[in-house]
Tab-separated table of C-alpha atoms in Angstrom:
chain	number	residue	atom	x	y	z
A	1	MET	CA	95.826	117.496	105.377
A	2	THR	CA	93.193	118.454	102.807
A	3	GLY	CA	90.952	116.041	100.919
A	4	GLU	CA	91.555	112.303	101.085
A	5	ALA	CA	95.176	111.321	101.616
A	6	HIS	CA	96.552	108.199	99.953
A	7	VAL	CA	98.836	106.385	102.397
A	8	ARG	CA	100.906	103.307	101.532
A	9	ILE	CA	101.552	101.125	104.574
A	10	GLY	CA	103.659	97.959	104.656
A	11	PHE	CA	102.933	95.103	107.026
A	12	ILE	CA	104.028	91.572	107.870
A	13	PRO	CA	101.389	88.794	108.138
A	14	LEU	CA	101.110	88.650	111.910
A	15	VAL	CA	98.165	88.946	114.271
A	16	ASP	CA	99.780	91.971	115.901
A	17	SER	CA	99.006	93.965	112.748
A	18	ALA	CA	95.304	93.636	113.661
A	19	ALA	CA	94.646	97.281	114.571
A	20	LEU	CA	96.051	98.418	111.233
A	21	LEU	CA	94.200	95.813	109.168
A	22	ILE	CA	90.890	96.367	110.949
A	23	ALA	CA	91.184	100.165	110.844
A	24	THR	CA	91.444	99.862	107.071
A	25	GLU	CA	88.954	97.043	106.521
A	26	LYS	CA	86.189	98.457	108.736
A	27	GLY	CA	86.405	101.984	107.354
A	28	PHE	CA	87.920	103.741	110.380
A	29	ALA	CA	90.792	105.053	108.261
A	30	ARG	CA	88.452	106.192	105.501
A	31	ALA	CA	86.362	108.058	108.078
A	32	GLU	CA	89.523	109.988	109.006
A	33	GLY	CA	90.118	111.030	105.402
A	34	LEU	CA	92.708	108.331	104.687
A	35	ASP	CA	92.866	106.127	101.615
A	36	VAL	CA	95.105	103.374	102.984
A	37	GLU	CA	96.849	100.976	100.641
A	38	LEU	CA	98.132	97.953	102.556
A	39	ILE	CA	101.139	96.092	101.145
A	40	ARG	CA	101.895	92.621	102.534
A	41	GLU	CA	105.607	91.912	102.839
A	42	VAL	CA	107.606	88.795	103.696
A	43	SER	CA	110.585	90.114	105.673
A	44	TRP	CA	111.272	92.927	108.093
A	45	ALA	CA	114.248	94.031	106.028
A	46	ASN	CA	111.925	94.620	103.072
A	47	VAL	CA	109.569	96.702	105.194
A	48	ARG	CA	112.404	98.766	106.669
A	49	ASP	CA	114.048	99.410	103.305
A	50	LYS	CA	110.854	100.451	101.530
A	51	LEU	CA	109.949	102.752	104.402
A	52	ALA	CA	113.444	104.264	104.341
A	53	ILE	CA	113.375	105.112	100.621
A	54	GLY	CA	109.798	106.367	100.597
A	55	ARG	CA	108.077	103.430	98.900
A	56	PHE	CA	106.003	103.187	102.072
A	57	ASP	CA	104.635	106.193	103.939
A	58	ALA	CA	104.272	104.195	107.144
A	59	ALA	CA	104.852	100.656	108.325
A	60	HIS	CA	103.932	97.987	110.836
A	61	LEU	CA	107.438	97.670	112.258
A	62	LEU	CA	109.440	96.017	115.005
A	63	ALA	CA	109.874	98.570	117.785
A	64	PRO	CA	113.635	97.826	118.135
A	65	MET	CA	114.020	98.153	114.357
A	66	ALA	CA	112.591	101.670	114.512
A	67	VAL	CA	115.196	102.559	117.156
A	68	ALA	CA	117.994	100.883	115.165
A	69	SER	CA	117.068	102.749	111.977
A	70	THR	CA	117.117	106.048	113.848
A	71	LEU	CA	120.566	105.259	115.280
A	72	GLY	CA	121.941	103.996	111.977
A	73	LEU	CA	122.562	100.461	113.264
A	74	GLY	CA	122.803	97.688	110.677
A	75	HIS	CA	121.665	99.960	107.877
A	76	VAL	CA	121.763	103.517	106.601
A	77	ARG	CA	120.526	105.973	109.218
A	78	VAL	CA	116.909	106.982	108.642
A	79	PRO	CA	115.273	108.676	111.664
A	80	LEU	CA	111.834	107.235	112.373
A	81	VAL	CA	109.062	108.156	114.762
A	82	ALA	CA	106.320	106.002	116.231
A	83	PRO	CA	103.233	107.970	117.310
A	84	ILE	CA	101.434	104.810	118.415
A	85	ASN	CA	102.174	101.224	119.441
A	86	LEU	CA	100.436	98.475	117.488
A	87	ALA	CA	101.154	95.689	119.994
A	88	MET	CA	102.778	94.709	123.231
A	89	ASN	CA	103.815	91.067	123.704
A	90	GLY	CA	102.515	88.431	121.262
A	91	ASN	CA	105.584	86.213	120.779
A	92	ALA	CA	106.326	82.660	121.868
A	93	ILE	CA	109.432	80.515	122.248
A	94	THR	CA	108.782	77.223	120.477
A	95	VAL	CA	111.065	74.186	120.318
A	96	SER	CA	111.017	71.024	118.229
A	97	THR	CA	109.339	67.977	119.719
A	98	ALA	CA	112.770	66.302	119.857
A	99	LEU	CA	114.352	69.147	121.813
A	100	HIS	CA	111.340	69.315	124.103
A	101	ALA	CA	111.762	65.616	124.893
A	102	GLU	CA	115.405	66.251	125.825
A	103	LEU	CA	114.451	69.183	128.025
A	104	SER	CA	111.755	67.105	129.713
A	105	ALA	CA	114.352	64.455	130.498
A	106	GLU	CA	116.213	67.141	132.452
A	107	ASP	CA	113.102	67.576	134.637
A	108	ALA	CA	112.527	71.051	133.291
A	109	VAL	CA	109.163	72.495	134.282
A	110	ALA	CA	107.251	75.547	133.196
A	111	HIS	CA	109.270	78.384	134.750
A	112	PRO	CA	111.704	80.052	132.316
A	113	ALA	CA	114.608	79.939	134.785
A	114	GLN	CA	114.306	76.156	135.016
A	115	THR	CA	113.981	75.524	131.294
A	116	ALA	CA	116.952	77.828	130.676
A	117	ARG	CA	119.099	75.808	133.078
A	118	ALA	CA	117.936	72.575	131.463
A	119	LEU	CA	118.850	73.964	128.046
A	120	ALA	CA	122.294	74.924	129.364
A	121	LYS	CA	122.886	71.323	130.430
A	122	LEU	CA	121.976	70.102	126.942
A	123	VAL	CA	124.258	72.686	125.342
A	124	ALA	CA	127.178	71.554	127.537
A	125	ARG	CA	126.494	67.890	126.814
A	126	ARG	CA	126.354	68.449	123.060
A	127	ARG	CA	129.665	70.279	123.186
A	128	ALA	CA	131.279	67.468	125.196
A	129	GLU	CA	129.971	64.915	122.687
A	130	GLY	CA	131.276	66.913	119.724
A	131	ARG	CA	127.793	67.481	118.314
A	132	GLU	CA	126.632	70.478	116.321
A	133	PRO	CA	125.373	73.397	118.415
A	134	LEU	CA	121.645	73.994	118.642
A	135	THR	CA	120.127	76.442	116.157
A	136	PHE	CA	117.362	78.881	117.036
A	137	GLY	CA	115.551	81.235	114.706
A	138	MET	CA	114.439	84.804	115.319
A	139	THR	CA	113.005	87.357	112.957
A	140	PHE	CA	115.652	90.092	113.061
A	141	PRO	CA	118.679	91.088	115.167
A	142	PHE	CA	116.886	94.284	116.245
A	143	SER	CA	113.750	92.597	117.551
A	144	THR	CA	112.118	91.670	120.822
A	145	HIS	CA	112.250	88.054	119.600
A	146	ASN	CA	116.050	88.196	119.629
A	147	TYR	CA	116.155	89.843	123.056
A	148	GLN	CA	113.640	87.382	124.531
A	149	LEU	CA	115.663	84.391	123.354
A	150	ARG	CA	118.936	85.885	124.565
A	151	TYR	CA	117.573	86.985	127.942
A	152	TRP	CA	116.040	83.572	128.608
A	153	MET	CA	119.138	81.631	127.549
A	154	ALA	CA	121.552	83.859	129.451
A	155	GLU	CA	119.625	83.392	132.703
A	156	GLY	CA	120.445	79.687	132.393
A	157	GLY	CA	124.138	80.382	131.867
A	158	ILE	CA	124.196	80.192	128.062
A	159	ASP	CA	126.130	82.752	126.060
A	160	PRO	CA	123.983	82.961	122.913
A	161	ASP	CA	126.891	84.330	120.879
A	162	GLU	CA	129.223	81.469	121.804
A	163	ASP	CA	127.207	78.409	122.802
A	164	LEU	CA	124.655	78.040	120.002
A	165	ARG	CA	123.504	79.558	116.720
A	166	LEU	CA	120.921	82.298	116.317
A	167	ILE	CA	119.790	82.848	112.740
A	168	VAL	CA	117.408	85.298	111.083
A	169	LEU	CA	114.330	84.052	109.216
A	170	PRO	CA	111.077	85.737	108.165
A	171	PRO	CA	108.203	84.803	110.499
A	172	SER	CA	106.322	82.703	107.946
A	173	TYR	CA	109.437	80.552	107.273
A	174	MET	CA	109.906	79.376	110.867
A	175	VAL	CA	107.538	76.401	110.754
A	176	GLU	CA	108.933	75.063	107.488
A	177	ASN	CA	112.492	75.202	108.773
A	178	LEU	CA	111.525	73.535	112.049
A	179	ALA	CA	109.868	70.730	110.071
A	180	ARG	CA	113.024	70.232	108.002
A	181	GLY	CA	115.190	69.940	111.093
A	182	GLN	CA	117.113	73.110	110.226
A	183	LEU	CA	115.953	74.731	113.460
A	184	ASP	CA	115.748	73.367	116.986
A	185	GLY	CA	113.526	76.209	118.101
A	186	PHE	CA	112.498	79.772	117.421
A	187	CYS	CA	110.906	82.885	118.842
A	188	VAL	CA	108.265	84.426	116.603
A	189	GLY	CA	105.034	86.382	116.659
A	190	ALA	CA	101.592	84.834	116.343
A	191	PRO	CA	100.212	82.754	114.747
A	192	TRP	CA	103.304	80.836	113.601
A	193	SER	CA	104.023	78.983	116.860
A	194	SER	CA	100.444	77.719	116.872
A	195	LEU	CA	100.904	76.340	113.362
A	196	ALA	CA	103.996	74.425	114.487
A	197	VAL	CA	102.041	72.918	117.382
A	198	ASP	CA	99.096	72.018	115.164
A	199	ALA	CA	101.447	70.324	112.689
A	200	GLY	CA	102.827	68.173	115.504
A	201	ILE	CA	106.408	69.390	115.018
A	202	GLY	CA	106.712	71.965	117.806
A	203	VAL	CA	105.933	72.665	121.442
A	204	ILE	CA	105.373	76.154	122.812
A	205	LEU	CA	107.788	76.370	125.697
A	206	HIS	CA	107.101	79.943	126.832
A	207	PHE	CA	104.844	82.809	125.915
A	208	GLY	CA	106.855	85.967	125.297
A	209	CYS	CA	105.030	87.664	128.176
A	210	GLU	CA	106.560	85.068	130.516
A	211	ILE	CA	109.995	86.452	129.597
A	212	PHE	CA	109.132	90.175	129.514
A	213	ALA	CA	105.839	91.247	131.062
A	214	ARG	CA	105.163	94.170	128.692
A	215	ALA	CA	107.595	94.031	125.816
A	216	PRO	CA	107.305	96.848	123.247
A	217	GLU	CA	106.678	94.747	120.154
A	218	LYS	CA	105.300	96.542	117.071
A	219	VAL	CA	104.769	100.208	116.243
A	220	LEU	CA	103.385	102.252	113.417
A	221	ALA	CA	106.589	103.841	112.132
A	222	LEU	CA	106.952	106.856	109.851
A	223	ARG	CA	109.999	108.714	108.615
A	224	GLU	CA	110.568	111.634	110.940
A	225	SER	CA	110.622	114.068	108.026
A	226	PHE	CA	107.361	112.693	106.597
A	227	ALA	CA	105.598	112.920	109.954
A	228	GLY	CA	106.806	116.474	110.450
A	229	ASP	CA	105.486	117.573	107.063
A	230	ASP	CA	101.884	116.598	107.809
A	231	PRO	CA	100.951	116.427	111.507
A	232	ASN	CA	97.257	116.225	110.576
A	233	LEU	CA	97.888	112.996	108.695
A	234	VAL	CA	99.717	111.572	111.707
A	235	ALA	CA	96.789	112.522	113.935
A	236	ALA	CA	94.335	110.871	111.534
A	237	LEU	CA	96.370	107.663	111.584
A	238	VAL	CA	96.454	107.627	115.386
A	239	ARG	CA	92.686	108.126	115.629
A	240	ALA	CA	91.971	105.432	113.035
A	241	LEU	CA	94.274	102.912	114.695
A	242	GLU	CA	92.826	103.597	118.136
A	243	LYS	CA	89.367	102.811	116.750
A	244	GLY	CA	90.706	99.709	115.026
A	245	ALA	CA	92.265	98.484	118.261
A	246	ALA	CA	89.044	99.096	120.192
A	247	PHE	CA	87.168	96.994	117.644
A	248	VAL	CA	89.737	94.182	117.910
A	249	ASP	CA	89.608	94.213	121.708
A	250	ASP	CA	85.811	94.012	121.934
A	251	PRO	CA	85.021	90.303	122.588
A	252	PRO	CA	81.849	90.181	120.411
A	253	ASN	CA	84.004	91.133	117.409
A	254	ARG	CA	86.551	88.331	117.746
A	255	ASP	CA	84.975	86.016	115.207
A	256	GLU	CA	84.717	88.776	112.614
A	257	VAL	CA	88.257	89.995	113.296
A	258	SER	CA	89.589	86.437	113.020
A	259	GLN	CA	87.800	85.905	109.707
A	260	ILE	CA	89.120	89.178	108.286
A	261	LEU	CA	92.716	88.516	109.330
A	262	SER	CA	92.546	84.953	107.988
A	263	ARG	CA	92.202	86.192	104.394
A	264	PRO	CA	95.131	85.392	102.063
A	265	GLU	CA	95.940	89.067	101.558
A	266	TYR	CA	96.310	89.557	105.310
A	267	VAL	CA	97.663	86.873	107.689
A	268	GLY	CA	96.452	83.972	105.562
A	269	VAL	CA	95.918	81.197	108.124
A	270	ASP	CA	92.813	79.491	109.473
A	271	ALA	CA	90.647	81.851	111.527
A	272	GLU	CA	90.702	79.493	114.517
A	273	PHE	CA	94.451	80.066	114.991
A	274	ILE	CA	93.868	83.819	115.045
A	275	ARG	CA	90.970	83.565	117.463
A	276	ARG	CA	93.116	81.601	119.912
A	277	VAL	CA	95.750	84.319	119.806
A	278	LEU	CA	93.208	87.082	120.421
A	279	THR	CA	91.874	85.258	123.486
A	280	GLY	CA	95.331	84.282	124.756
A	281	HIS	CA	94.247	80.633	124.902
A	282	LEU	CA	96.763	78.547	122.947
A	283	ARG	CA	97.539	74.896	122.499
A	284	ILE	CA	101.125	74.366	123.579
A	285	ASN	CA	101.432	70.746	122.437
A	286	GLY	CA	99.224	67.938	121.197
A	287	ARG	CA	97.204	67.663	124.397
A	288	ASP	CA	97.734	70.689	126.666
A	289	GLU	CA	96.615	74.288	126.527
A	290	ARG	CA	97.777	77.430	128.270
A	291	GLU	CA	95.988	80.728	128.766
A	292	ASP	CA	97.303	84.206	129.501
A	293	VAL	CA	95.138	87.260	128.938
A	294	ASP	CA	98.313	89.308	128.393
A	295	TYR	CA	99.643	87.036	125.655
A	296	LEU	CA	98.972	89.796	123.118
A	297	LEU	CA	98.013	93.363	124.014
A	298	ILE	CA	96.617	95.414	121.142
A	299	GLY	CA	94.829	98.385	122.676
A	300	ARG	CA	93.837	97.687	126.245
A	301	ASP	CA	95.700	98.599	129.433
A	302	GLY	CA	97.430	101.550	127.805
A	303	ALA	CA	99.291	99.335	125.318
A	304	MET	CA	99.005	101.782	122.417
A	305	ARG	CA	100.804	104.662	124.110
A	306	PRO	CA	104.465	104.742	122.997
A	307	GLU	CA	106.541	105.523	126.070
A	308	PRO	CA	110.102	106.890	125.783
A	309	ARG	CA	111.069	104.559	128.640
A	310	GLN	CA	110.295	101.650	126.339
A	311	ALA	CA	112.829	103.001	123.846
A	312	GLU	CA	115.398	103.343	126.618
A	313	TRP	CA	114.820	99.704	127.538
A	314	ILE	CA	115.316	98.701	123.886
A	315	TYR	CA	118.573	100.665	123.776
A	316	ALA	CA	119.702	98.870	126.936
A	317	GLN	CA	119.185	95.488	125.249
A	318	MET	CA	121.205	96.681	122.267
A	319	LEU	CA	124.020	97.692	124.611
A	320	ARG	CA	123.919	94.394	126.481
A	321	TRP	CA	124.363	92.356	123.309
A	322	GLY	CA	127.020	94.507	121.721
A	323	GLN	CA	124.858	95.903	118.938
A	324	THR	CA	126.012	99.439	119.681
A	325	ARG	CA	128.115	101.470	122.096
A	326	TYR	CA	126.857	103.854	124.737
A	327	ALA	CA	126.728	107.531	123.889
A	328	ARG	CA	124.521	110.113	125.547
A	329	THR	CA	123.496	111.477	122.163
A	330	MET	CA	122.441	108.010	120.978
A	331	ALA	CA	120.468	107.385	124.158
A	332	ASP	CA	118.638	110.679	123.625
A	333	GLN	CA	117.943	109.826	119.966
A	334	ALA	CA	116.505	106.460	120.969
A	335	LYS	CA	114.077	108.103	123.413
A	336	ARG	CA	112.739	110.359	120.671
A	337	VAL	CA	111.547	107.433	118.526
A	338	LEU	CA	108.561	106.482	120.672
A	339	ARG	CA	106.572	109.691	120.650
A	340	ALA	CA	104.182	109.855	123.567
A	341	ASP	CA	103.721	113.574	122.840
A	342	LEU	CA	102.203	112.848	119.422
A	343	PHE	CA	99.911	110.204	120.885
A	344	ASP	CA	98.807	112.402	123.789
A	345	ALA	CA	98.173	115.403	121.535
A	346	VAL	CA	95.626	113.362	119.586
A	347	LEU	CA	93.926	111.241	122.226
A	348	GLY	CA	94.653	113.271	125.348
A	349	GLU	CA	94.171	110.292	127.610
A	350	ALA	CA	95.348	109.958	131.180
A	351	HIS	CA	98.155	107.477	131.371
A	352	VAL	CA	100.357	105.547	133.732
A	353	GLU	CA	103.821	104.442	132.648
A	354	HIS	CA	104.217	100.714	133.153
A	355	GLU	CA	107.282	98.984	134.510
A	356	ILE	CA	109.193	96.820	132.048
A	357	SER	CA	109.883	93.667	134.018
A	358	ALA	CA	111.441	90.287	133.254
A	359	PHE	CA	111.115	86.844	134.838
A	360	ALA	CA	114.556	87.235	136.462
A	361	GLY	CA	117.441	89.656	136.663
A	362	PRO	CA	117.633	93.329	137.600
A	363	SER	CA	114.795	95.771	137.142
A	364	PHE	CA	115.415	98.354	134.437
A	365	ASP	CA	113.129	101.058	135.741
A	366	GLY	CA	114.871	103.742	137.769
A	367	GLN	CA	118.402	102.548	136.992
A	368	SER	CA	121.146	103.959	134.824
A	369	TYR	CA	122.269	101.898	131.841
A	370	GLU	CA	125.522	101.121	133.613
A	371	ASP	CA	123.857	99.892	136.802
A	372	TYR	CA	121.280	97.849	134.895
A	373	LEU	CA	123.854	96.053	132.731
A	374	ALA	CA	126.135	95.438	135.709
A	375	GLY	CA	123.438	93.171	137.085
A	376	PHE	CA	123.993	90.550	134.378
A	377	VAL	CA	126.721	87.921	134.276
A	378	ILE	CA	126.437	87.338	130.518
A	379	GLY	CA	126.423	90.244	128.092
A	380	ARG	CA	128.351	93.428	127.424
A	381	ARG	CA	128.867	96.473	129.601
A	382	VAL	CA	128.443	100.194	128.930
């Protein structure tokens, strides 16, 4: 890379784009010789398509979408690589106040296994009464949001493909559709669940990190061919984003970060909502709050390192829900999306691979795909 490189990067208005937005806004990208042009998009499909055809050089992207694009699932095959994670965790399962009241009547308490069983009772009752099935929103079929909803529901005995409706909506549309009664609940990234709570129309039932402890959420994705053509540019992006994440994670900077992200051209919501997300201290209904320091991981605790095991876990979720078939070649392709080698070559940090764990069910780490999927009652097999 010689001179200043102009880089067009697409993003969705979510708090988990913070490292990217701050790296650009605070001059960390410019210091690395990058002239970053940020383009705010509405839907993940738009981001994926513009990245695929070269309208974007890089993108804030759903980690499962990067794997799906590489495997040619749901769209034309465009191999992508992710040299750095932008976020782990950060989602929440939110339900309407009406559905929450019904779940409360079933004596459901905070643990996901109990709320899932309570939801299963409601689903069965609605079917017996001839009522319409419940409708939940998620942001894309190849997303952690989809897998979190499905995993949670299935642990209660619900088959999400048979017992209710799952529909795709852009993140910023979730609250509006919940208010209109077109959704009974959704799983979405921050800050949109907080807006539903503040509007008095939703209750946060579970943080995403209560379903999966360290879910690979967003990555910086580039076309494999583009990344291969200019490794120095990739290295500059990794360095700039690491500095952006460090700035976001430093507590004295939270007010400034929240104000920057609140701008209309970025996330476009009140800074207080963003600050709550960054601290992991959220209102879950009109009177109660819940705190979890792991609600959203941007840079700390090794969150930025893209581990191939994370891509294997994503592929396992795709297999479980019938989004693809097992093939050794596809499994190998999936692993090559999250490029720890590119990250390590730039930052050279010591690392420890973290276990990907869930609130219930079999552990993925150390198991074959076949053995892992055999541990579930609901879902597909290899």
